[in-house]
Short mmCIF file of C-alpha atoms in Angstrom, two decimals:
data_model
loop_
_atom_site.label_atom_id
_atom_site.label_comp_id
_atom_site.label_asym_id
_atom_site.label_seq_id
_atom_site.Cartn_x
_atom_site.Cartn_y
_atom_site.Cartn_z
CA UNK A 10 196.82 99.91 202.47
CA UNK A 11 194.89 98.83 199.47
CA UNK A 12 195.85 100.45 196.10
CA UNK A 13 193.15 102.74 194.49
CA UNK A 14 192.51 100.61 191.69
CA UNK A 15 191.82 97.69 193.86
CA UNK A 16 190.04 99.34 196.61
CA UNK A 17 187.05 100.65 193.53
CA UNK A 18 187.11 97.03 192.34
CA UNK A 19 185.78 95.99 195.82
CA UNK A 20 183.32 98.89 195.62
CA UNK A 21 182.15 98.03 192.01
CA UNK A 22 181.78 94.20 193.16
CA UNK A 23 179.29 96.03 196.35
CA UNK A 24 177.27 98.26 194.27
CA UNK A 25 176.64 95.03 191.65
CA UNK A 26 173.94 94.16 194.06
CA UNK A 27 172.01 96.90 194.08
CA UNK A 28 168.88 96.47 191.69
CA UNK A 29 169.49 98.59 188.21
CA UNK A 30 173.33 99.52 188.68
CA UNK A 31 174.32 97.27 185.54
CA UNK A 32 175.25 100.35 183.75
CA UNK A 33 177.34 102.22 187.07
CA UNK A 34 179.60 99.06 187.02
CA UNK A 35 180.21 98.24 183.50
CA UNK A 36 183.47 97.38 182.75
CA UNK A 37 183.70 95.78 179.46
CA UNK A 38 186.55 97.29 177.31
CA UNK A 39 184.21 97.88 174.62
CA UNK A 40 182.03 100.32 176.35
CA UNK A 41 184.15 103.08 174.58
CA UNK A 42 183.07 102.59 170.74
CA UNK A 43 186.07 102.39 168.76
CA UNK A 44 187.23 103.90 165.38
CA UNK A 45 185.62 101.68 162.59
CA UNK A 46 189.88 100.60 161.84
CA UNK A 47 189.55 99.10 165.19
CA UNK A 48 187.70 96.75 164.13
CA UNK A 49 189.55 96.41 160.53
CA UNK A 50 192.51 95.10 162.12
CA UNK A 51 190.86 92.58 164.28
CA UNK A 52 189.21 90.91 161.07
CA UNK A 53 192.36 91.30 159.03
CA UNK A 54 194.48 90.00 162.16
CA UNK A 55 192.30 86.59 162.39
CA UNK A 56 191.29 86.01 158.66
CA UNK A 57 195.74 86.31 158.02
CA UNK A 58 197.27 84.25 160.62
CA UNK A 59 193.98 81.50 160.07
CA UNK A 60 195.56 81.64 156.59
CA UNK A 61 198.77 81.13 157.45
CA UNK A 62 198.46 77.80 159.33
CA UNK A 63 196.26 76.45 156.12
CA UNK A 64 193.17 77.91 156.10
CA UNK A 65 192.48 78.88 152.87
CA UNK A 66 189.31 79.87 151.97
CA UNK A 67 186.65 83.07 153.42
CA UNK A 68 184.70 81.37 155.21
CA UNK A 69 180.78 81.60 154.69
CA UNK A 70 179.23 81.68 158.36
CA UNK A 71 180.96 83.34 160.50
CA UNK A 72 180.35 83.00 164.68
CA UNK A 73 181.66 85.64 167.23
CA UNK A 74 181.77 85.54 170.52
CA UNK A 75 180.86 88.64 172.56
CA UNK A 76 181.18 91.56 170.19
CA UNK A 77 179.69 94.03 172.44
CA UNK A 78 178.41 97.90 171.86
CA UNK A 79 179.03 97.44 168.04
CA UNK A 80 178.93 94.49 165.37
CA UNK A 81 181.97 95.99 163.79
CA UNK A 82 183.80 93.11 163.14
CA UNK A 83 181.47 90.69 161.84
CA UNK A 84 180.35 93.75 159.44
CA UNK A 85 184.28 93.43 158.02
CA UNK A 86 183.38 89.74 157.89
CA UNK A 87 180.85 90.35 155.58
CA UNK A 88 182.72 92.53 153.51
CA UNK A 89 185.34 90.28 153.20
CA UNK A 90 182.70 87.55 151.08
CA UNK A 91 181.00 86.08 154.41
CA UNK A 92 177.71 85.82 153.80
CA UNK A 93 176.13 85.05 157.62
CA UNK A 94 177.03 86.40 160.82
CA UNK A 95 175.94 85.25 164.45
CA UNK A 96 176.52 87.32 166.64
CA UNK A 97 176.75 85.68 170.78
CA UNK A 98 176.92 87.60 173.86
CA UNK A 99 176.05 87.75 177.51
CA UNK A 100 174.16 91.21 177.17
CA UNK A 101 172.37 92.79 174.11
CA UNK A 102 174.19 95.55 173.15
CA UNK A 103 172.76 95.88 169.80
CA UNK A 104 173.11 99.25 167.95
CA UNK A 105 171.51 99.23 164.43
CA UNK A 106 172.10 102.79 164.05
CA UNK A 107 176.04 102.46 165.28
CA UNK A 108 176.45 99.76 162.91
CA UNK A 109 175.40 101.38 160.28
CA UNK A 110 177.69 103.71 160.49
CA UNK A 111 180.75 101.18 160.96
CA UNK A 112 179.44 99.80 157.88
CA UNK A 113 179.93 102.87 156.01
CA UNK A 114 183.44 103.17 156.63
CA UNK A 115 184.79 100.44 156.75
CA UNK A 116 183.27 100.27 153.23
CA UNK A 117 185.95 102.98 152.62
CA UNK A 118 188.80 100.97 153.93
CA UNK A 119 188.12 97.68 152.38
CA UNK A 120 187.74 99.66 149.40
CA UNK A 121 190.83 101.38 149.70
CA UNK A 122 192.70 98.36 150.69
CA UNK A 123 193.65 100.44 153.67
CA UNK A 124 196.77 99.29 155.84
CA UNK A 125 196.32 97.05 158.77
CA UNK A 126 195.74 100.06 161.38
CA UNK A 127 198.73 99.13 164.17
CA UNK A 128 201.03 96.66 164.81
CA UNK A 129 199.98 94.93 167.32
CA UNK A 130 200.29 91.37 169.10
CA UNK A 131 200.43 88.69 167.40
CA UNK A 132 202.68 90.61 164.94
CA UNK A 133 201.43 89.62 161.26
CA UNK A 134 203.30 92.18 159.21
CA UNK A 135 205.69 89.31 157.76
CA UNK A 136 202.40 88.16 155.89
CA UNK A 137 201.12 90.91 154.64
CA UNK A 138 202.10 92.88 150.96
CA UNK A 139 204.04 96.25 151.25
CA UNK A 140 200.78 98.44 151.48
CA UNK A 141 200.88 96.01 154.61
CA UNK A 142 197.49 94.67 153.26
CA UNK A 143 196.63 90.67 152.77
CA UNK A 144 196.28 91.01 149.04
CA UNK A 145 196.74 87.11 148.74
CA UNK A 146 193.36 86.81 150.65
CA UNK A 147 191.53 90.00 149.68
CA UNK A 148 192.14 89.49 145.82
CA UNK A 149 190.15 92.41 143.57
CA UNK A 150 188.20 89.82 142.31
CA UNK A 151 186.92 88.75 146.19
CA UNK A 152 186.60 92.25 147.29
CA UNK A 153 184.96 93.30 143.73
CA UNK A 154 182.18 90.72 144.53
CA UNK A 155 182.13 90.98 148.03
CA UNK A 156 181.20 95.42 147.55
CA UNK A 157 179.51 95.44 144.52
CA UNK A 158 176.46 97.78 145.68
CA UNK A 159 174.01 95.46 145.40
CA UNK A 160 175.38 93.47 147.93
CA UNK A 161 176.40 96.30 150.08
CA UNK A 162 172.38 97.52 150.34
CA UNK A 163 171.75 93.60 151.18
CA UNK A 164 174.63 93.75 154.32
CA UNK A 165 172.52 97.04 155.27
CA UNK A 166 169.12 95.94 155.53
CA UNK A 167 169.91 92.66 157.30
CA UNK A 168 172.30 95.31 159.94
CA UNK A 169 169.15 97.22 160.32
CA UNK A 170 166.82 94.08 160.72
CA UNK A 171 168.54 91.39 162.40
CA UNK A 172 167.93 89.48 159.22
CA UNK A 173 167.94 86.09 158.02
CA UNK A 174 167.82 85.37 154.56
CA UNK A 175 169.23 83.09 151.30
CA UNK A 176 171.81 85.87 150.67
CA UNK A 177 173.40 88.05 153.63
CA UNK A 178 172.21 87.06 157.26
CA UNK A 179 172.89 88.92 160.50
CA UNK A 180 171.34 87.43 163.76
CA UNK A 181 171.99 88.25 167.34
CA UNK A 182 171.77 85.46 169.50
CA UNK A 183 171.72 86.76 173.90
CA UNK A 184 172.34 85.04 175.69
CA UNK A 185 175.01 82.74 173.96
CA UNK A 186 173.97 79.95 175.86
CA UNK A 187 170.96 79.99 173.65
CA UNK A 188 172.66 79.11 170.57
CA UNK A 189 170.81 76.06 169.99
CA UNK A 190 168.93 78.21 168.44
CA UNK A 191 171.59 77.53 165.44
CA UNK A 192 171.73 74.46 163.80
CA UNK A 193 174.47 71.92 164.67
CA UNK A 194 177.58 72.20 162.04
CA UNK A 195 176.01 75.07 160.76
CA UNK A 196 179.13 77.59 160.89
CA UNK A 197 182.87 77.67 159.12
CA UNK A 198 184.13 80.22 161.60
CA UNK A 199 184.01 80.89 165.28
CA UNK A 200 186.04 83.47 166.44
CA UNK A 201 186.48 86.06 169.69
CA UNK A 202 189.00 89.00 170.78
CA UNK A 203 189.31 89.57 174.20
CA UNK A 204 186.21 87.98 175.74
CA UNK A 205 186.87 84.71 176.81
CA UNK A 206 188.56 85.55 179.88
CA UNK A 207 184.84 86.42 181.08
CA UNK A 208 183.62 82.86 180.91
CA UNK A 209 183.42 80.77 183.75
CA UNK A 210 182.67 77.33 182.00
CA UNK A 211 185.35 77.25 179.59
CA UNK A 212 183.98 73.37 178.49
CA UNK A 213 180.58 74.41 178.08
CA UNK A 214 181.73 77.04 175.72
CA UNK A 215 183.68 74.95 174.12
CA UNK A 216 181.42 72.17 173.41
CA UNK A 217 179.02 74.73 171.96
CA UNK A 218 181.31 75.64 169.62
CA UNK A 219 182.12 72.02 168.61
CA UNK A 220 178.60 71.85 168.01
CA UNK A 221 178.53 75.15 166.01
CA UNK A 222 181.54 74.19 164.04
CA UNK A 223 181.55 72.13 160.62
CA UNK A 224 183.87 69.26 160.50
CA UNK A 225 187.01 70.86 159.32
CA UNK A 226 185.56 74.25 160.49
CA UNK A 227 187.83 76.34 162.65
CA UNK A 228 188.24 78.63 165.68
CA UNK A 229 190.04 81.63 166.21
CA UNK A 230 190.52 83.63 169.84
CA UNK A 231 192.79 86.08 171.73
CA UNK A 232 192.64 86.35 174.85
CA UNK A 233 193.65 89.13 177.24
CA UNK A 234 194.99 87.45 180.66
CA UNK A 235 195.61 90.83 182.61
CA UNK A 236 193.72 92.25 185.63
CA UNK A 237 192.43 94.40 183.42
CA UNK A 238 191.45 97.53 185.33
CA UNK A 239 191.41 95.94 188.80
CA UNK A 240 194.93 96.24 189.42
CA UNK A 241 197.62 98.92 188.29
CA UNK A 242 200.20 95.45 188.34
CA UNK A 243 199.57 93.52 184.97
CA UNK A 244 198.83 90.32 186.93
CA UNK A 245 197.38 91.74 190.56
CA UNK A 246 194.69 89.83 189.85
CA UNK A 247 196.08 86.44 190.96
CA UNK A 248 197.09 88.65 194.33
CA UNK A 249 193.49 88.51 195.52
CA UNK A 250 192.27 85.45 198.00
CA UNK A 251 189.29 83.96 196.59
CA UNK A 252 187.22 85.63 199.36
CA UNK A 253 188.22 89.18 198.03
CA UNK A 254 187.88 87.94 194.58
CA UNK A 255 183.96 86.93 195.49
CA UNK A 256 183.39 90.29 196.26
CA UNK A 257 185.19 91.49 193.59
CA UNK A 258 183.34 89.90 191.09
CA UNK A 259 180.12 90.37 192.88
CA UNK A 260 177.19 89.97 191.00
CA UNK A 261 177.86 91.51 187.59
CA UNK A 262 176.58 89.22 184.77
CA UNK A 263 180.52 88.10 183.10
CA UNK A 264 183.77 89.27 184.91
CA UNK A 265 187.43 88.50 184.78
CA UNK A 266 187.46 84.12 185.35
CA UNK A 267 191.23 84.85 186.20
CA UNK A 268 192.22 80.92 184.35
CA UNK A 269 195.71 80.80 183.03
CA UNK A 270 196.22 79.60 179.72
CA UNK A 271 196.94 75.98 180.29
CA UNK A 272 192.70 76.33 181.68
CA UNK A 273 192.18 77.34 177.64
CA UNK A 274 194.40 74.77 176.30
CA UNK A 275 193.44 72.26 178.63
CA UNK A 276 189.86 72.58 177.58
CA UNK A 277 189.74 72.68 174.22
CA UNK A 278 192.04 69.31 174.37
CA UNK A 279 189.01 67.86 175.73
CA UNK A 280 186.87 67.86 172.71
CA UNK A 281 187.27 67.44 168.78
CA UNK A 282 189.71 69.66 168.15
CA UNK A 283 193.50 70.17 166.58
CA UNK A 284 195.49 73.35 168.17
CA UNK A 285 196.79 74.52 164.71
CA UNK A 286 198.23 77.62 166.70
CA UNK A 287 199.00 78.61 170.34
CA UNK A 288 201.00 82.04 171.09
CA UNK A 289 201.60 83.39 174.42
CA UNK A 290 202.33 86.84 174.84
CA UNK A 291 205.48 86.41 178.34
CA UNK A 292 205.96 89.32 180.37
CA UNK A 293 208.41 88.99 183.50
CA UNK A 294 207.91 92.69 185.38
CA UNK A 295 204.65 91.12 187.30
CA UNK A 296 203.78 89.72 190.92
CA UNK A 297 206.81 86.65 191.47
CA UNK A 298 205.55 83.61 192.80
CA UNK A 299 205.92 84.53 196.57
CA UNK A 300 203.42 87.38 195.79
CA UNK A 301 200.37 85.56 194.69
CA UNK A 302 197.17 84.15 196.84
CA UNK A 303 198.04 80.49 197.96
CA UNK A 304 195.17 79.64 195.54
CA UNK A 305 197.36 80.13 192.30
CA UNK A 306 200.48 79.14 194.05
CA UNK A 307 200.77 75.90 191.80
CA UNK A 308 200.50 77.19 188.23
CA UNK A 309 202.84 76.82 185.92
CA UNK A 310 205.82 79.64 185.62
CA UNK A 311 204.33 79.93 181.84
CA UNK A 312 200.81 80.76 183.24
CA UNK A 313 202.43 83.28 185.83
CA UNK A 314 204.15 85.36 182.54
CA UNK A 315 201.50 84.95 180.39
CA UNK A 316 199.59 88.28 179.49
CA UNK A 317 198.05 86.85 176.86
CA UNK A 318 197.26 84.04 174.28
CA UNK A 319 196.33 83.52 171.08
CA UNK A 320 194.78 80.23 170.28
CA UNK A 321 193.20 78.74 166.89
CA UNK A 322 192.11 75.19 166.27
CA UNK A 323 190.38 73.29 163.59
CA UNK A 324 187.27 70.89 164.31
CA UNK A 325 188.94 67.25 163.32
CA UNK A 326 186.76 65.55 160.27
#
């Protein structure tokens, strides 16, 4: 008998091609707007362990990858000291109004040098201060500049009017295969959180972002290598025959790619790049080897316990 979960996976994959039911199906995580601290800790979480490996400086274009219903962490980005922000996506989600409102508070936290809002994975407490805050990035004379008012009405208008200017630029760019539209080397930081398990061609999206990137420019993702909602086991996904997973996946415009992380590594190896850090989050209480389709039967015990991964890389000079 098929599980629940599974069995409204194969019904969701069905209904995908049906003519307007886009919005039935969705499944993206971010469909549920989260708490402007969501979004905090994401920044914070990127910008500190970028820092650790040697990256020392706030970088002044900043690229993201799928942010979905809200620009809420390239807004922190900005009020960190970046001063331009691409946003890249499948589907145009953009919400002026919503953003707005992120902006406003998390004004308030930057401002309060609020505390990194959970724990998390990867764990960065050991490189934060006591207030569990990265005052050795965020100094009062970075933050001073980066909120002084007249700055802070610039970051709104350009939030309102997908702006590009000298001073603070905010451009949505959908789809992300259209980023051509920015100019080669053009960007210090490219970064995602839990997207790029819904692209198919990881080396196309990597060689865009070797494009993007500066020389010495660097890249920053975490990536969530569950089943997501599909299964109620962790990795059911791999269960699936590639027949089921066809129908599955249906015809919705991104969906689980289901690559291990040796597909991540792997690609990234294959253009101008230098792994600075690669973290795998192991988990042992999933499918065993003599559970999985025949199709994934030959990956690597490390790609069968890995949940997740968090990869960052520099663009070589």
């Amino acid at each position: 008998m098929i599980p629940k979960r599974e069995m409204l996976a194969y019904m969701k994959g069905l209904i995908s091609y049906i003519p307007g039911s886009g919005e039935l199906i969705r499944n993206r995580g971010t469909n549920k707007i989260k708490k402007a601290s969501y979004y905090y800790g994401i920044w914070l979480k990127h910008l500190v362990l970028l820092w650790d490996k040697g990256y020392h400086k706030i970088p002044d274009a900043v690229a993201e990858f799928g942010p979905g219903d809200t620009l809420g962490v390239g807004i922190a980005a900005l009020l960190s000291g970046s001063s331009k922000y691409y946003a890249l996506d499948v589907v145009d989600y953009d919400n002026p109004e919503l953003n707005i409102r992120l902006l406003d508070e998390l004004v308030q936290l930057f401002k309060a040098r609020a505390p990194r809002p959970v724990q998390g994975w990867p764990d960065y407490d050991g490189l934060l201060d006591d207030g569990l805050f990265p005052s050795h990035i965020l100094t009062d004379e970075i933050l001073n500049a980066a909120l002084s008012q007249s700055r802070l009405e610039k970051i709104r208008e350009a939030l309102q009017q997908n702006e590009v200017s000298s001073e603070i630029t905010v451009k949505y760019i959908v789809p992300w295969m259209k980023s051509q539209a920015l100019a080669r080397e053009s960007v210090d930081l490219v970064f995602s959180h839990s997207v790029l398990q819904y692209v198919d061609d990881l080396d196309k999206l990597f060689g865009v972002i070797e494009r993007l990137l500066k020389p010495g420019g660097v890249m920053s993702h975490q990536i969530d290598l569950t089943a997501h909602n599909i299964s109620d086991i962790w990795n059911g996904h791999l269960r699936m025959s590639e027949n089921c997973w066809k129908i599955i996946r249906g015809n919705r415009p991104y969906f689980l790619n289901r690559l291990p992380f040796s597909s991540y590594v792997n690609s990234i190896n294959k253009y101008n790049f230098n792994i600075i850090c690669s973290l795998k989050n192991m988990r042992t209480d999933g499918l065993k080897r003599h559970e999985i389709s025949p199709h994934w039967q030959s990956i690597s015990d490390t790609d069968l316990q890995s949940s997740g991964a968090f990869i960052q890389a520099t663009k070589v000079t």
